[in-house]
Amino acid sequence: MNIRLAELRDIKQLIKMRWDNTIEFDEGKKDENYEEFEKECQTFLENAINSKQWFIWVAEDNEKIVSHIYIELIHKVPRPGRVTHPFLYMTNVYTIPEYRNGGIGSKVLSSINHWIKVNKFEFAIVWPSEEAINYYKKNGYVHCTEPMEYIPS
């Protein structure tokens, strides 16, 4: 198993995984237009991989991506009297069904946790589903109170 950052050559697999992840948890989306989604996702992933704002971690087995975690770097506004470090927003965590429950997701998360420490990011946040809370807890994450949000109507 190879754990690494995604590259442009991975885009087709990442698009398919994003589609499969959505369909798996929301079957009502299976009638959506794959070609439209593919075009939009292709543009997003090209920009993300070429940026210094997104980091897409993947686990691959014989050149097949079997798990991924997307991370967006969030820069904070500097504050007098203290060094400001960016924090991370983690999203789109997914392992294909036939590779689940074998510790692959935890290995990817462990690599990310090490990377967070080495790069001195202030913290990482993730909004897990109810089913995923224990996965994060066993990997060193603390369940905190929900943030506040504003949804324009």
mmCIF file of C-alpha atoms in Angstrom:
data_model
loop_
_atom_site.group_PDB
_atom_site.id
_atom_site.type_symbol
_atom_site.label_atom_id
_atom_site.label_comp_id
_atom_site.label_asym_id
_atom_site.label_seq_id
_atom_site.Cartn_x
_atom_site.Cartn_y
_atom_site.Cartn_z
ATOM 1 C CA MET A 1 0.000 0.000 0.000
ATOM 2 C CA ASN A 2 1.403 3.364 -1.052
ATOM 3 C CA ILE A 3 0.192 6.519 0.709
ATOM 4 C CA ARG A 4 0.963 9.775 -1.099
ATOM 5 C CA LEU A 5 -0.396 13.061 -2.360
ATOM 6 C CA ALA A 6 -2.572 12.868 -5.467
ATOM 7 C CA GLU A 7 -1.164 13.801 -8.859
ATOM 8 C CA LEU A 8 -2.809 14.895 -12.115
ATOM 9 C CA ARG A 9 -2.648 11.292 -13.355
ATOM 10 C CA ASP A 10 -5.066 10.329 -10.553
ATOM 11 C CA ILE A 11 -7.910 12.603 -11.608
ATOM 12 C CA LYS A 12 -10.023 10.049 -13.489
ATOM 13 C CA GLN A 13 -9.941 7.660 -10.531
ATOM 14 C CA LEU A 14 -10.722 10.467 -8.064
ATOM 15 C CA ILE A 15 -13.711 11.593 -10.138
ATOM 16 C CA LYS A 16 -15.112 8.053 -10.221
ATOM 17 C CA MET A 17 -14.573 7.644 -6.473
ATOM 18 C CA ARG A 18 -16.365 10.919 -5.747
ATOM 19 C CA TRP A 19 -19.275 9.760 -7.900
ATOM 20 C CA ASP A 20 -19.383 6.330 -6.249
ATOM 21 C CA ASN A 21 -19.192 7.870 -2.763
ATOM 22 C CA THR A 22 -22.142 10.148 -3.504
ATOM 23 C CA ILE A 23 -24.263 7.375 -5.027
ATOM 24 C CA GLU A 24 -23.472 4.982 -2.181
ATOM 25 C CA PHE A 25 -24.831 7.350 0.446
ATOM 26 C CA ASP A 26 -27.524 9.090 -1.635
ATOM 27 C CA GLU A 27 -29.065 6.749 -4.204
ATOM 28 C CA GLY A 28 -31.323 9.558 -5.390
ATOM 29 C CA LYS A 29 -28.264 11.023 -7.128
ATOM 30 C CA LYS A 30 -27.719 8.003 -9.399
ATOM 31 C CA ASP A 31 -29.822 9.606 -12.124
ATOM 32 C CA GLU A 32 -27.569 12.672 -12.291
ATOM 33 C CA ASN A 33 -25.562 13.299 -15.461
ATOM 34 C CA TYR A 34 -22.097 11.757 -15.002
ATOM 35 C CA GLU A 35 -20.569 13.685 -17.926
ATOM 36 C CA GLU A 36 -21.591 17.058 -16.456
ATOM 37 C CA PHE A 37 -20.287 16.046 -13.050
ATOM 38 C CA GLU A 38 -17.065 14.713 -14.590
ATOM 39 C CA LYS A 39 -16.364 18.013 -16.335
ATOM 40 C CA GLU A 40 -16.968 20.077 -13.205
ATOM 41 C CA CYS A 41 -14.952 17.710 -11.005
ATOM 42 C CA GLN A 42 -12.090 17.553 -13.542
ATOM 43 C CA THR A 43 -11.715 21.338 -13.396
ATOM 44 C CA PHE A 44 -11.876 21.362 -9.598
ATOM 45 C CA LEU A 45 -9.283 18.584 -9.250
ATOM 46 C CA GLU A 46 -6.857 20.094 -11.775
ATOM 47 C CA ASN A 47 -6.979 23.392 -9.890
ATOM 48 C CA ALA A 48 -6.777 21.708 -6.481
ATOM 49 C CA ILE A 49 -3.796 19.493 -7.328
ATOM 50 C CA ASN A 50 -1.926 22.404 -8.899
ATOM 51 C CA SER A 51 -2.625 24.709 -5.955
ATOM 52 C CA LYS A 52 -0.979 25.086 -2.600
ATOM 53 C CA GLN A 53 -4.413 25.269 -0.978
ATOM 54 C CA TRP A 54 -5.633 21.666 -1.435
ATOM 55 C CA PHE A 55 -3.860 18.448 -0.488
ATOM 56 C CA ILE A 56 -5.483 15.219 -1.600
ATOM 57 C CA TRP A 57 -4.029 12.191 0.146
ATOM 58 C CA VAL A 58 -4.508 8.800 -1.473
ATOM 59 C CA ALA A 59 -3.794 5.170 -0.665
ATOM 60 C CA GLU A 60 -3.104 3.059 -3.718
ATOM 61 C CA ASP A 61 -2.816 -0.659 -4.177
ATOM 62 C CA ASN A 62 -1.127 -1.686 -7.443
ATOM 63 C CA GLU A 63 -1.801 1.767 -8.962
ATOM 64 C CA LYS A 64 -5.487 1.630 -7.983
ATOM 65 C CA ILE A 65 -6.591 4.372 -5.596
ATOM 66 C CA VAL A 66 -8.554 2.700 -2.819
ATOM 67 C CA SER A 67 -8.876 5.503 -0.277
ATOM 68 C CA HIS A 68 -8.580 9.268 -0.171
ATOM 69 C CA ILE A 69 -8.844 12.259 2.132
ATOM 70 C CA TYR A 70 -9.101 15.843 0.862
ATOM 71 C CA ILE A 71 -7.627 18.669 2.925
ATOM 72 C CA GLU A 72 -8.010 22.396 2.367
ATOM 73 C CA LEU A 73 -5.450 24.750 3.877
ATOM 74 C CA ILE A 74 -7.073 27.715 5.636
ATOM 75 C CA HIS A 75 -4.894 30.740 6.339
ATOM 76 C CA LYS A 76 -5.702 32.778 9.410
ATOM 77 C CA VAL A 77 -5.492 36.546 9.666
ATOM 78 C CA PRO A 78 -2.219 37.465 11.444
ATOM 79 C CA ARG A 79 -2.461 38.688 15.017
ATOM 80 C CA PRO A 80 0.078 40.925 16.795
ATOM 81 C CA GLY A 81 2.251 39.136 19.324
ATOM 82 C CA ARG A 82 1.914 35.626 17.979
ATOM 83 C CA VAL A 83 2.980 33.562 15.031
ATOM 84 C CA THR A 84 -0.009 32.591 12.949
ATOM 85 C CA HIS A 85 -0.177 29.064 11.565
ATOM 86 C CA PRO A 86 -2.823 27.915 9.093
ATOM 87 C CA PHE A 87 -5.314 25.222 9.975
ATOM 88 C CA LEU A 88 -6.820 22.427 7.889
ATOM 89 C CA TYR A 89 -10.314 21.489 6.829
ATOM 90 C CA MET A 90 -10.656 17.754 6.118
ATOM 91 C CA THR A 91 -13.400 16.514 3.810
ATOM 92 C CA ASN A 92 -14.372 13.825 1.304
ATOM 93 C CA VAL A 93 -12.918 10.941 3.305
ATOM 94 C CA TYR A 94 -13.646 7.726 1.434
ATOM 95 C CA THR A 95 -12.429 4.154 1.104
ATOM 96 C CA ILE A 96 -13.879 1.891 -1.568
ATOM 97 C CA PRO A 97 -16.085 -0.829 -0.042
ATOM 98 C CA GLU A 98 -13.861 -3.839 -0.740
ATOM 99 C CA TYR A 99 -10.945 -2.182 1.140
ATOM 100 C CA ARG A 100 -12.875 -1.084 4.235
ATOM 101 C CA ASN A 101 -12.231 -2.342 7.758
ATOM 102 C CA GLY A 102 -8.644 -3.267 6.973
ATOM 103 C CA GLY A 103 -7.023 -0.201 8.552
ATOM 104 C CA ILE A 104 -6.249 1.620 5.294
ATOM 105 C CA GLY A 105 -8.203 4.754 6.252
ATOM 106 C CA SER A 106 -6.379 4.848 9.589
ATOM 107 C CA LYS A 107 -3.023 4.540 7.815
ATOM 108 C CA VAL A 108 -3.895 7.469 5.553
ATOM 109 C CA LEU A 109 -5.070 9.501 8.549
ATOM 110 C CA SER A 110 -1.910 8.598 10.478
ATOM 111 C CA SER A 111 0.211 9.880 7.576
ATOM 112 C CA ILE A 112 -1.818 13.080 7.552
ATOM 113 C CA ASN A 113 -1.496 13.491 11.334
ATOM 114 C CA HIS A 114 2.287 13.200 11.002
ATOM 115 C CA TRP A 115 2.276 15.724 8.132
ATOM 116 C CA ILE A 116 0.194 18.114 10.289
ATOM 117 C CA LYS A 117 2.793 17.965 13.083
ATOM 118 C CA VAL A 118 5.801 18.325 10.769
ATOM 119 C CA ASN A 119 4.275 21.344 9.021
ATOM 120 C CA LYS A 120 3.128 22.929 12.302
ATOM 121 C CA PHE A 121 -0.454 23.449 11.208
ATOM 122 C CA GLU A 122 -2.458 24.732 14.156
ATOM 123 C CA PHE A 123 -5.209 22.095 13.985
ATOM 124 C CA ALA A 124 -7.396 20.067 11.634
ATOM 125 C CA ILE A 125 -11.180 20.064 11.628
ATOM 126 C CA VAL A 126 -13.612 17.565 10.194
ATOM 127 C CA TRP A 127 -17.399 17.212 10.403
ATOM 128 C CA PRO A 128 -17.843 13.444 10.527
ATOM 129 C CA SER A 129 -20.997 11.491 9.973
ATOM 130 C CA GLU A 130 -22.351 9.723 13.045
ATOM 131 C CA GLU A 131 -20.912 6.449 11.718
ATOM 132 C CA ALA A 132 -17.408 7.943 11.384
ATOM 133 C CA ILE A 133 -17.027 9.504 14.838
ATOM 134 C CA ASN A 134 -15.300 6.435 16.345
ATOM 135 C CA TYR A 135 -12.905 6.241 13.357
ATOM 136 C CA TYR A 136 -11.688 9.751 14.122
ATOM 137 C CA LYS A 137 -11.625 9.215 17.883
ATOM 138 C CA LYS A 138 -9.403 6.124 17.549
ATOM 139 C CA ASN A 139 -7.056 8.212 15.397
ATOM 140 C CA GLY A 140 -6.578 10.965 17.965
ATOM 141 C CA TYR A 141 -9.397 13.372 17.097
ATOM 142 C CA VAL A 142 -11.585 14.948 19.766
ATOM 143 C CA HIS A 143 -15.330 15.313 19.283
ATOM 144 C CA CYS A 144 -16.127 18.983 19.844
ATOM 145 C CA THR A 145 -19.311 21.010 19.837
ATOM 146 C CA GLU A 146 -20.919 21.871 16.549
ATOM 147 C CA PRO A 147 -19.962 25.146 14.877
ATOM 148 C CA MET A 148 -22.510 27.797 14.106
ATOM 149 C CA GLU A 149 -23.504 28.367 10.497
ATOM 150 C CA TYR A 150 -25.426 30.847 8.411
ATOM 151 C CA ILE A 151 -27.396 29.574 5.451
ATOM 152 C CA PRO A 152 -28.672 32.379 3.227
ATOM 153 C CA SER A 153 -32.253 31.925 2.134
#
